[in-house]
């Protein structure tokens, strides 16, 4: 049995967790997430402020996670920390603290890829959310469609060519005068909207696309954002139209995510679909995905909001796998703003 202290500081959440067990049966002993509220005032994350806030909170957040788990530094085997991708100054706070702790305690440190963390998050709550599965990771910074053949063996099938799905929610919310981050506000007002009052075309999705086409699995959301902008500008009563526009935006975006995810699941013969990232908090998305999956007997696993958005528990869960694989990083571990997810194989690589 391995027990890890995990740290996450890639964006605007300072988070620490204690996770133990094995990669296929991770146990969450504690999780502390401190969300930096200050960015709300600026309508987006301000990198310099994020770094400073991480610096203030990383020690108390870690101490609280250990206290909540009833553990001390003596009880942990290693420290898992997000080292990429993200805001480099923000990542550096977690990485530097992890390395200092590792040095002082004589324990190994493991750099974990943030998106691999999102892949593992759901397994903390759903024992069946283990490979093989189709994964859709939708956050403020990323939109990735992956085939997960096994832990550590990932086929990147599609990604966004412009805005991430969460970014599209946030920018659309801003256009409509809603607070940041906008995803949950759009979902709430869309629930009051009437379907079909506004119609937007589904971006990068048409029936003529075939497997092997460059746009078969990829996403694009910036055109949809422009369509919303035009609808907002063209409205003579935004108070009346806002819920209907939000509804049309959300329906269109979700229809695209669902259609491409189903393509991937069918092409690879996967029965399980795992959602991750902040946009996976969207209940309408999870429900639409579940309905579509039912058609071929598939099951959809979505994490609870606490594990869908950025958190250290998912870094600990991915850390258990990487620790079992023998990964150990030393003082040379560094933060990287962009780095491909480890374990990528070519999309057409043969199955093992
Ligand atoms: O994974 P996350 O916490 O941070 C990043 O790594 O980006 O994702 C944050 C994103 C934001 O864009 C936010 O608007 C979106 O997740 N989000 C939602 C919902 N809740 C959060 N999007 C749609 N519907 C929601 N209910
Ligand atoms: Zn994230």
mmCIF file of C-alpha atoms and ligand atoms in Angstrom:
data_model
loop_
_atom_site.group_PDB
_atom_site.id
_atom_site.type_symbol
_atom_site.label_atom_id
_atom_site.label_comp_id
_atom_site.label_asym_id
_atom_site.label_seq_id
_atom_site.Cartn_x
_atom_site.Cartn_y
_atom_site.Cartn_z
ATOM 1 C CA UNK A 1 0.000 0.000 0.000
ATOM 2 C CA UNK A 2 1.289 3.415 -1.004
ATOM 3 C CA UNK A 3 0.289 6.727 0.537
ATOM 4 C CA UNK A 4 0.919 9.989 -1.293
ATOM 5 C CA UNK A 5 0.669 13.639 -0.470
ATOM 6 C CA UNK A 6 -0.573 15.367 -3.645
ATOM 7 C CA UNK A 7 -0.381 19.040 -4.599
ATOM 8 C CA UNK A 8 -2.114 21.000 -7.380
ATOM 9 C CA UNK A 9 -1.431 24.662 -8.211
ATOM 10 C CA UNK A 10 -1.610 24.892 -12.016
ATOM 11 C CA UNK A 11 -4.276 27.595 -12.223
ATOM 12 C CA UNK A 12 -6.424 29.267 -9.586
ATOM 13 C CA UNK A 13 -6.999 26.449 -7.084
ATOM 14 C CA UNK A 14 -4.496 25.695 -4.330
ATOM 15 C CA UNK A 15 -5.177 22.102 -3.414
ATOM 16 C CA UNK A 16 -3.636 19.301 -1.357
ATOM 17 C CA UNK A 17 -4.796 15.737 -0.786
ATOM 18 C CA UNK A 18 -3.768 12.510 0.869
ATOM 19 C CA UNK A 19 -4.420 9.470 -1.331
ATOM 20 C CA UNK A 20 -3.556 5.846 -0.624
ATOM 21 C CA UNK A 21 -4.113 2.354 -2.008
ATOM 22 C CA UNK A 22 -3.371 1.131 -5.515
ATOM 23 C CA UNK A 23 -3.890 2.646 -8.993
ATOM 24 C CA UNK A 24 -7.073 0.629 -9.596
ATOM 25 C CA UNK A 25 -8.427 1.127 -6.065
ATOM 26 C CA UNK A 26 -7.377 4.600 -4.917
ATOM 27 C CA UNK A 27 -8.614 5.761 -1.516
ATOM 28 C CA UNK A 28 -9.137 9.441 -0.863
ATOM 29 C CA UNK A 29 -8.123 10.162 2.736
ATOM 30 C CA UNK A 30 -8.483 13.942 2.544
ATOM 31 C CA UNK A 31 -8.913 16.773 0.065
ATOM 32 C CA UNK A 32 -8.572 20.515 0.623
ATOM 33 C CA UNK A 33 -9.312 22.936 -2.239
ATOM 34 C CA UNK A 34 -8.839 26.667 -1.810
ATOM 35 C CA UNK A 35 -10.342 28.511 -4.798
ATOM 36 C CA UNK A 36 -8.865 31.929 -5.460
ATOM 37 C CA UNK A 37 -11.910 34.147 -5.465
ATOM 38 C CA UNK A 38 -9.937 37.308 -6.317
ATOM 39 C CA UNK A 39 -9.915 36.602 -10.086
ATOM 40 C CA UNK A 40 -13.683 37.119 -10.253
ATOM 41 C CA UNK A 41 -13.071 40.877 -10.026
ATOM 42 C CA UNK A 42 -10.946 40.757 -13.193
ATOM 43 C CA UNK A 43 -13.220 38.424 -15.160
ATOM 44 C CA UNK A 44 -10.403 35.913 -15.693
ATOM 45 C CA UNK A 45 -7.334 34.445 -14.020
ATOM 46 C CA UNK A 46 -4.487 36.957 -13.519
ATOM 47 C CA UNK A 47 -1.303 34.816 -13.557
ATOM 48 C CA UNK A 48 0.825 37.000 -11.256
ATOM 49 C CA UNK A 49 -1.920 37.174 -8.638
ATOM 50 C CA UNK A 50 -2.473 33.416 -8.896
ATOM 51 C CA UNK A 51 1.212 32.728 -8.112
ATOM 52 C CA UNK A 52 1.161 35.022 -5.079
ATOM 53 C CA UNK A 53 -2.008 33.450 -3.715
ATOM 54 C CA UNK A 54 -0.539 29.948 -4.110
ATOM 55 C CA UNK A 55 2.528 31.083 -2.209
ATOM 56 C CA UNK A 56 0.386 32.273 0.703
ATOM 57 C CA UNK A 57 -1.809 29.179 0.849
ATOM 58 C CA UNK A 58 0.269 26.163 -0.136
ATOM 59 C CA UNK A 59 1.654 25.460 3.361
ATOM 60 C CA UNK A 60 -1.602 25.830 5.350
ATOM 61 C CA UNK A 61 -3.583 23.914 2.688
ATOM 62 C CA UNK A 62 -1.067 21.043 2.904
ATOM 63 C CA UNK A 63 -1.136 21.039 6.698
ATOM 64 C CA UNK A 64 -4.937 20.951 6.657
ATOM 65 C CA UNK A 65 -4.983 17.997 4.223
ATOM 66 C CA UNK A 66 -2.641 16.033 6.510
ATOM 67 C CA UNK A 67 -4.699 16.936 9.589
ATOM 68 C CA UNK A 68 -7.970 15.931 7.897
ATOM 69 C CA UNK A 69 -6.447 12.545 6.992
ATOM 70 C CA UNK A 70 -5.090 12.111 10.542
ATOM 71 C CA UNK A 71 -1.586 11.752 9.070
ATOM 72 C CA UNK A 72 1.815 13.374 9.419
ATOM 73 C CA UNK A 73 4.672 13.730 6.937
ATOM 74 C CA UNK A 74 6.102 10.497 8.412
ATOM 75 C CA UNK A 75 3.105 8.542 7.045
ATOM 76 C CA UNK A 76 3.576 9.441 3.375
ATOM 77 C CA UNK A 77 5.749 7.563 0.891
ATOM 78 C CA UNK A 78 6.120 10.302 -1.728
ATOM 79 C CA UNK A 79 4.845 13.659 -2.937
ATOM 80 C CA UNK A 80 2.966 13.944 -6.243
ATOM 81 C CA UNK A 81 2.750 17.437 -7.718
ATOM 82 C CA UNK A 82 1.280 18.924 -10.917
ATOM 83 C CA UNK A 83 4.231 20.104 -13.000
ATOM 84 C CA UNK A 84 2.490 20.717 -16.365
ATOM 85 C CA UNK A 85 0.572 22.128 -18.134
ATOM 86 C CA UNK A 86 -0.662 25.404 -16.665
ATOM 87 C CA UNK A 87 0.475 28.864 -15.629
ATOM 88 C CA UNK A 88 4.177 28.438 -15.155
ATOM 89 C CA UNK A 89 4.464 30.768 -12.157
ATOM 90 C CA UNK A 90 1.550 29.041 -10.454
ATOM 91 C CA UNK A 91 2.951 25.560 -11.183
ATOM 92 C CA UNK A 92 6.357 26.607 -9.848
ATOM 93 C CA UNK A 93 4.935 27.259 -6.385
ATOM 94 C CA UNK A 94 3.680 23.670 -6.070
ATOM 95 C CA UNK A 95 6.773 22.172 -7.690
ATOM 96 C CA UNK A 96 9.215 24.173 -5.534
ATOM 97 C CA UNK A 97 7.343 23.356 -2.340
ATOM 98 C CA UNK A 98 7.142 19.652 -3.255
ATOM 99 C CA UNK A 99 10.859 19.523 -3.993
ATOM 100 C CA UNK A 100 11.732 21.325 -0.754
ATOM 101 C CA UNK A 101 9.520 18.932 1.229
ATOM 102 C CA UNK A 102 10.972 15.915 -0.570
ATOM 103 C CA UNK A 103 14.497 17.056 0.190
ATOM 104 C CA UNK A 104 13.777 17.811 3.841
ATOM 105 C CA UNK A 105 11.869 14.539 4.428
ATOM 106 C CA UNK A 106 14.078 12.345 2.249
ATOM 107 C CA UNK A 107 11.042 11.270 0.180
ATOM 108 C CA UNK A 108 10.660 11.059 -3.588
ATOM 109 C CA UNK A 109 8.798 13.649 -5.623
ATOM 110 C CA UNK A 110 6.784 12.839 -8.778
ATOM 111 C CA UNK A 111 5.800 15.390 -11.405
ATOM 112 C CA UNK A 112 2.267 14.629 -12.646
ATOM 113 C CA UNK A 113 0.607 15.894 -15.833
ATOM 114 C CA UNK A 114 -2.534 17.845 -14.967
ATOM 115 C CA UNK A 115 -4.610 16.246 -17.753
ATOM 116 C CA UNK A 116 -3.571 12.738 -16.725
ATOM 117 C CA UNK A 117 -4.880 13.757 -13.303
ATOM 118 C CA UNK A 118 -8.278 14.639 -14.821
ATOM 119 C CA UNK A 119 -8.347 11.154 -16.417
ATOM 120 C CA UNK A 120 -7.954 9.522 -12.994
ATOM 121 C CA UNK A 121 -10.386 11.758 -11.057
ATOM 122 C CA UNK A 122 -13.535 9.755 -11.775
ATOM 123 C CA UNK A 123 -11.948 6.474 -10.624
ATOM 124 C CA UNK A 124 -11.796 7.946 -7.099
ATOM 125 C CA UNK A 125 -15.593 7.784 -6.972
ATOM 126 C CA UNK A 126 -16.545 5.102 -9.469
ATOM 127 C CA UNK A 127 -14.616 1.825 -9.175
ATOM 128 C CA UNK A 128 -15.696 0.940 -12.730
ATOM 129 C CA UNK A 129 -14.268 4.113 -14.297
ATOM 130 C CA UNK A 130 -11.086 2.253 -15.202
ATOM 131 C CA UNK A 131 -9.622 1.473 -18.652
ATOM 132 C CA UNK A 132 -10.426 0.694 -21.313
ATOM 133 C CA UNK A 133 -12.669 3.732 -21.842
ATOM 134 C CA UNK A 134 -13.301 6.753 -24.031
ATOM 135 C CA UNK A 135 -12.432 9.980 -22.230
ATOM 136 C CA UNK A 136 -13.708 13.473 -22.857
ATOM 137 C CA UNK A 137 -11.752 16.062 -20.872
ATOM 138 C CA UNK A 138 -13.394 19.461 -21.022
ATOM 139 C CA UNK A 139 -12.020 22.301 -18.924
ATOM 140 C CA UNK A 140 -11.282 26.003 -19.121
ATOM 141 C CA UNK A 141 -8.004 25.320 -20.888
ATOM 142 C CA UNK A 142 -8.453 22.006 -22.706
ATOM 143 C CA UNK A 143 -10.812 19.932 -24.811
ATOM 144 C CA UNK A 144 -9.385 16.465 -25.357
ATOM 145 C CA UNK A 145 -10.994 13.351 -26.743
ATOM 146 C CA UNK A 146 -8.890 10.311 -25.829
ATOM 147 C CA UNK A 147 -9.048 6.588 -26.138
ATOM 148 C CA UNK A 148 -7.693 5.164 -22.880
ATOM 149 C CA UNK A 149 -6.658 1.604 -23.625
ATOM 150 C CA UNK A 150 -4.907 1.216 -20.273
ATOM 151 C CA UNK A 151 -3.588 3.588 -17.631
ATOM 152 C CA UNK A 152 -0.547 5.182 -19.230
ATOM 153 C CA UNK A 153 -1.551 4.265 -22.808
ATOM 154 C CA UNK A 154 -3.534 7.042 -24.443
ATOM 155 C CA UNK A 155 -4.615 7.770 -28.012
ATOM 156 C CA UNK A 156 -5.284 11.428 -28.615
ATOM 157 C CA UNK A 157 -8.177 11.379 -31.076
ATOM 158 C CA UNK A 158 -9.341 14.968 -31.114
ATOM 159 C CA UNK A 159 -8.804 18.351 -29.530
ATOM 160 C CA UNK A 160 -9.999 21.887 -29.966
ATOM 161 C CA UNK A 161 -8.586 23.982 -32.753
ATOM 162 C CA UNK A 162 -9.367 27.261 -30.983
ATOM 163 C CA UNK A 163 -11.278 27.853 -27.720
ATOM 164 C CA UNK A 164 -11.591 25.139 -25.087
ATOM 165 C CA UNK A 165 -15.158 24.087 -24.189
ATOM 166 C CA UNK A 166 -14.983 25.814 -20.779
ATOM 167 C CA UNK A 167 -13.475 28.897 -22.366
ATOM 168 C CA UNK A 168 -16.435 28.992 -24.778
ATOM 169 C CA UNK A 169 -18.814 28.869 -21.779
ATOM 170 C CA UNK A 170 -16.853 31.629 -20.009
ATOM 171 C CA UNK A 171 -16.604 33.927 -23.047
ATOM 172 C CA UNK A 172 -20.261 33.400 -23.955
ATOM 173 C CA UNK A 173 -21.261 34.175 -20.368
ATOM 174 C CA UNK A 174 -19.268 37.403 -20.527
ATOM 175 C CA UNK A 175 -20.976 38.380 -23.805
ATOM 176 C CA UNK A 176 -24.320 37.889 -22.114
ATOM 177 C CA UNK A 177 -23.366 39.885 -19.012
ATOM 178 C CA UNK A 178 -23.040 36.883 -16.673
ATOM 179 C CA UNK A 179 -20.309 36.531 -13.970
ATOM 180 C CA UNK A 180 -16.998 34.661 -14.341
ATOM 181 C CA UNK A 181 -16.521 31.715 -14.467
ATOM 182 C CA UNK A 182 -19.626 31.471 -16.578
ATOM 183 C CA UNK A 183 -20.257 27.746 -17.121
ATOM 184 C CA UNK A 184 -22.575 27.209 -14.180
ATOM 185 C CA UNK A 185 -24.438 30.486 -14.848
ATOM 186 C CA UNK A 186 -25.084 29.505 -18.474
ATOM 187 C CA UNK A 187 -26.319 26.097 -17.361
ATOM 188 C CA UNK A 188 -28.673 27.687 -14.835
ATOM 189 C CA UNK A 189 -30.260 30.197 -17.216
ATOM 190 C CA UNK A 190 -30.317 27.742 -20.144
ATOM 191 C CA UNK A 191 -32.625 25.595 -18.010
ATOM 192 C CA UNK A 192 -35.208 28.390 -18.368
ATOM 193 C CA UNK A 193 -34.655 28.709 -22.123
ATOM 194 C CA UNK A 194 -36.871 27.236 -24.794
ATOM 195 C CA UNK A 195 -35.168 24.869 -27.220
ATOM 196 C CA UNK A 196 -35.240 25.984 -30.829
ATOM 197 C CA UNK A 197 -35.996 29.686 -30.212
ATOM 198 C CA UNK A 198 -32.460 30.365 -31.461
ATOM 199 C CA UNK A 199 -30.486 27.995 -33.670
ATOM 200 C CA UNK A 200 -26.725 27.815 -34.138
ATOM 201 C CA UNK A 201 -24.985 25.421 -36.488
ATOM 202 C CA UNK A 202 -22.991 22.644 -34.839
ATOM 203 C CA UNK A 203 -19.328 23.531 -35.250
ATOM 204 C CA UNK A 204 -17.090 21.078 -37.091
ATOM 205 C CA UNK A 205 -19.837 18.483 -37.210
ATOM 206 C CA UNK A 206 -21.548 17.148 -40.299
ATOM 207 C CA UNK A 207 -22.833 13.817 -41.462
ATOM 208 C CA UNK A 208 -20.397 13.710 -44.382
ATOM 209 C CA UNK A 209 -17.327 13.414 -42.142
ATOM 210 C CA UNK A 210 -15.570 10.050 -42.244
ATOM 211 C CA UNK A 211 -13.113 8.330 -39.925
ATOM 212 C CA UNK A 212 -9.678 9.503 -41.005
ATOM 213 C CA UNK A 213 -10.867 13.025 -41.910
ATOM 214 C CA UNK A 214 -8.867 15.670 -40.044
ATOM 215 C CA UNK A 215 -12.034 17.145 -38.550
ATOM 216 C CA UNK A 216 -13.768 13.853 -37.625
ATOM 217 C CA UNK A 217 -12.829 14.106 -33.938
ATOM 218 C CA UNK A 218 -11.614 17.723 -33.594
ATOM 219 C CA UNK A 219 -13.594 20.560 -32.038
ATOM 220 C CA UNK A 220 -13.918 24.270 -32.706
ATOM 221 C CA UNK A 221 -15.898 26.690 -30.574
ATOM 222 C CA UNK A 222 -14.864 30.187 -31.582
ATOM 223 C CA UNK A 223 -17.431 30.354 -34.400
ATOM 224 C CA UNK A 224 -20.195 29.407 -31.981
ATOM 225 C CA UNK A 225 -19.081 32.236 -29.697
ATOM 226 C CA UNK A 226 -19.360 34.652 -32.649
ATOM 227 C CA UNK A 227 -22.843 33.309 -33.438
ATOM 228 C CA UNK A 228 -23.837 34.092 -29.843
ATOM 229 C CA UNK A 229 -22.347 37.578 -30.140
ATOM 230 C CA UNK A 230 -24.434 38.246 -33.258
ATOM 231 C CA UNK A 231 -27.577 36.933 -31.549
ATOM 232 C CA UNK A 232 -26.932 39.159 -28.510
ATOM 233 C CA UNK A 233 -26.330 42.215 -30.721
ATOM 234 C CA UNK A 234 -29.395 41.440 -32.827
ATOM 235 C CA UNK A 235 -31.707 41.099 -29.833
ATOM 236 C CA UNK A 236 -34.051 43.982 -29.061
ATOM 237 C CA UNK A 237 -34.782 42.565 -25.604
ATOM 238 C CA UNK A 238 -31.823 40.713 -24.090
ATOM 239 C CA UNK A 239 -33.624 40.132 -20.779
ATOM 240 C CA UNK A 240 -36.242 38.140 -22.690
ATOM 241 C CA UNK A 241 -33.844 36.385 -25.065
ATOM 242 C CA UNK A 242 -30.920 35.591 -22.742
ATOM 243 C CA UNK A 243 -32.220 32.201 -21.511
ATOM 244 C CA UNK A 244 -33.114 31.159 -25.068
ATOM 245 C CA UNK A 245 -29.699 32.155 -26.442
ATOM 246 C CA UNK A 246 -27.979 30.355 -23.544
ATOM 247 C CA UNK A 247 -30.092 27.288 -24.253
ATOM 248 C CA UNK A 248 -29.221 27.286 -27.956
ATOM 249 C CA UNK A 249 -25.521 27.773 -27.190
ATOM 250 C CA UNK A 250 -25.432 24.968 -24.630
ATOM 251 C CA UNK A 251 -27.506 22.572 -26.750
ATOM 252 C CA UNK A 252 -25.236 23.144 -29.754
ATOM 253 C CA UNK A 253 -22.007 22.747 -27.800
ATOM 254 C CA UNK A 254 -23.243 19.621 -26.012
ATOM 255 C CA UNK A 255 -24.530 18.053 -29.253
ATOM 256 C CA UNK A 256 -21.040 18.431 -30.736
ATOM 257 C CA UNK A 257 -19.292 16.974 -27.678
ATOM 258 C CA UNK A 258 -21.722 14.044 -27.545
ATOM 259 C CA UNK A 259 -21.556 13.237 -31.279
ATOM 260 C CA UNK A 260 -17.738 13.154 -31.365
ATOM 261 C CA UNK A 261 -17.463 11.178 -28.126
ATOM 262 C CA UNK A 262 -19.915 8.582 -29.474
ATOM 263 C CA UNK A 263 -17.892 8.338 -32.692
ATOM 264 C CA UNK A 264 -14.795 7.579 -30.609
ATOM 265 C CA UNK A 265 -16.503 5.034 -28.342
ATOM 266 C CA UNK A 266 -17.992 3.161 -31.312
ATOM 267 C CA UNK A 267 -14.798 3.216 -33.389
ATOM 268 C CA UNK A 268 -12.797 1.703 -30.500
ATOM 269 C CA UNK A 269 -15.531 -0.583 -29.180
ATOM 270 C CA UNK A 270 -15.580 1.038 -25.724
ATOM 271 C CA UNK A 271 -18.542 0.501 -23.410
ATOM 272 C CA UNK A 272 -17.411 3.036 -20.821
ATOM 273 C CA UNK A 273 -17.200 6.789 -21.264
ATOM 274 C CA UNK A 274 -15.449 8.912 -18.638
ATOM 275 C CA UNK A 275 -15.932 12.669 -18.416
ATOM 276 C CA UNK A 276 -13.523 15.012 -16.690
ATOM 277 C CA UNK A 277 -12.628 18.685 -16.262
ATOM 278 C CA UNK A 278 -14.750 21.580 -15.011
ATOM 279 C CA UNK A 279 -17.301 21.391 -17.838
ATOM 280 C CA UNK A 280 -18.085 17.827 -16.667
ATOM 281 C CA UNK A 281 -19.924 19.578 -13.782
ATOM 282 C CA UNK A 282 -22.590 20.337 -16.379
ATOM 283 C CA UNK A 283 -25.458 17.953 -15.583
ATOM 284 C CA UNK A 284 -27.097 18.582 -18.967
ATOM 285 C CA UNK A 285 -23.917 17.352 -20.682
ATOM 286 C CA UNK A 286 -23.691 14.222 -18.510
ATOM 287 C CA UNK A 287 -27.380 13.443 -19.104
ATOM 288 C CA UNK A 288 -27.120 13.923 -22.889
ATOM 289 C CA UNK A 289 -24.013 11.738 -22.970
ATOM 290 C CA UNK A 290 -25.752 9.006 -20.923
ATOM 291 C CA UNK A 291 -28.782 9.015 -23.229
ATOM 292 C CA UNK A 292 -26.596 8.692 -26.327
ATOM 293 C CA UNK A 293 -24.488 5.921 -24.745
ATOM 294 C CA UNK A 294 -27.584 3.905 -23.827
ATOM 295 C CA UNK A 295 -28.188 3.305 -27.526
ATOM 296 C CA UNK A 296 -25.249 0.914 -27.616
ATOM 297 C CA UNK A 297 -25.353 -0.259 -23.998
ATOM 298 C CA UNK A 298 -22.603 2.112 -22.887
ATOM 299 C CA UNK A 299 -22.201 3.696 -19.445
ATOM 300 C CA UNK A 300 -21.123 7.254 -18.707
ATOM 301 C CA UNK A 301 -19.130 8.148 -15.600
ATOM 302 C CA UNK A 302 -18.959 11.788 -14.556
ATOM 303 C CA UNK A 303 -17.110 12.957 -11.461
ATOM 304 C CA UNK A 304 -18.842 15.028 -8.787
ATOM 305 C CA UNK A 305 -18.121 18.774 -9.135
ATOM 306 C CA UNK A 306 -15.433 18.675 -6.434
ATOM 307 C CA UNK A 307 -13.418 16.123 -8.426
ATOM 308 C CA UNK A 308 -14.344 17.456 -11.877
ATOM 309 C CA UNK A 309 -12.763 20.864 -11.308
ATOM 310 C CA UNK A 310 -9.095 21.246 -10.447
ATOM 311 C CA UNK A 311 -8.113 19.343 -7.317
ATOM 312 C CA UNK A 312 -5.134 17.510 -5.821
ATOM 313 C CA UNK A 313 -6.983 14.206 -5.298
ATOM 314 C CA UNK A 314 -6.797 13.470 -9.028
ATOM 315 C CA UNK A 315 -3.075 14.250 -8.991
ATOM 316 C CA UNK A 316 -2.709 11.758 -6.133
ATOM 317 C CA UNK A 317 -4.675 9.103 -8.035
ATOM 318 C CA UNK A 318 -2.514 9.533 -11.160
ATOM 319 C CA UNK A 319 0.499 9.666 -8.794
ATOM 320 C CA UNK A 320 -0.318 6.199 -7.405
ATOM 321 C CA UNK A 321 -0.103 4.836 -10.957
ATOM 322 C CA UNK A 322 3.115 6.652 -11.818
ATOM 323 C CA UNK A 323 4.653 5.653 -8.444
ATOM 324 C CA UNK A 324 3.793 1.994 -9.132
ATOM 325 C CA UNK A 325 5.417 2.395 -12.565
ATOM 326 C CA UNK A 326 8.633 3.412 -10.816
ATOM 327 C CA UNK A 327 8.608 7.114 -11.648
ATOM 328 C CA UNK A 328 10.795 9.143 -9.269
ATOM 329 C CA UNK A 329 11.775 12.729 -10.040
ATOM 330 C CA UNK A 330 14.597 14.513 -8.351
ATOM 331 C CA UNK A 331 15.719 18.090 -7.866
ATOM 332 C CA UNK A 332 15.684 18.594 -11.651
ATOM 333 C CA UNK A 333 11.861 18.466 -11.781
ATOM 334 C CA UNK A 334 10.595 21.668 -13.357
ATOM 335 C CA UNK A 335 7.309 23.371 -14.232
ATOM 336 C CA UNK A 336 6.201 23.525 -17.883
ATOM 337 C CA UNK A 337 3.381 25.617 -19.307
ATOM 338 C CA UNK A 338 2.767 23.070 -22.065
ATOM 339 C CA UNK A 339 3.740 19.422 -22.289
ATOM 340 C CA UNK A 340 1.969 16.516 -24.018
ATOM 341 C CA UNK A 341 0.230 14.026 -21.753
ATOM 342 C CA UNK A 342 2.660 11.142 -21.024
ATOM 343 C CA UNK A 343 1.871 7.742 -22.495
ATOM 344 C CA UNK A 344 0.544 8.978 -25.845
ATOM 345 C CA UNK A 345 0.558 6.426 -28.625
ATOM 346 C CA UNK A 346 -0.297 7.100 -32.268
ATOM 347 C CA UNK A 347 -4.047 7.194 -32.920
ATOM 348 C CA UNK A 348 -3.683 4.206 -35.261
ATOM 349 C CA UNK A 349 -1.291 2.217 -33.023
ATOM 350 C CA UNK A 350 -2.389 -1.415 -32.667
ATOM 351 C CA UNK A 351 -4.212 -2.407 -29.466
ATOM 352 C CA UNK A 352 -2.259 -4.463 -26.993
HETATM 353 O O1 LIG B 1 -11.079 21.991 -14.833
HETATM 354 P P1 LIG B 1 -11.360 23.406 -14.400
HETATM 355 O O2 LIG B 1 -11.730 23.626 -12.963
HETATM 356 O O3 LIG B 1 -10.123 24.324 -14.649
HETATM 357 C C1 LIG B 1 -9.293 24.242 -15.741
HETATM 358 O O4 LIG B 1 -8.367 23.395 -15.728
HETATM 359 O O5 LIG B 1 -9.569 25.011 -16.692
HETATM 360 O O6 LIG B 1 -12.495 23.964 -15.370
HETATM 361 C C2 LIG B 1 -13.040 25.255 -15.242
HETATM 362 C C3 LIG B 1 -14.072 25.452 -16.339
HETATM 363 C C4 LIG B 1 -14.554 26.887 -16.489
HETATM 364 O O7 LIG B 1 -14.445 27.251 -17.838
HETATM 365 C C5 LIG B 1 -16.011 26.813 -16.040
HETATM 366 O O8 LIG B 1 -16.864 27.759 -16.657
HETATM 367 C C6 LIG B 1 -16.378 25.414 -16.437
HETATM 368 O O9 LIG B 1 -15.232 24.657 -16.095
HETATM 369 N N1 LIG B 1 -17.577 24.938 -15.718
HETATM 370 C C7 LIG B 1 -18.738 24.645 -16.343
HETATM 371 C C8 LIG B 1 -19.672 24.294 -15.332
HETATM 372 N N2 LIG B 1 -19.028 24.384 -14.125
HETATM 373 C C9 LIG B 1 -17.744 24.767 -14.394
HETATM 374 N N3 LIG B 1 -19.070 24.653 -17.644
HETATM 375 C C10 LIG B 1 -20.335 24.302 -17.973
HETATM 376 N N4 LIG B 1 -21.279 23.977 -17.065
HETATM 377 C C11 LIG B 1 -21.002 23.946 -15.742
HETATM 378 N N5 LIG B 1 -21.949 23.618 -14.859
HETATM 379 ZN ZN1 LIG B 2 -8.026 21.274 -15.032
#
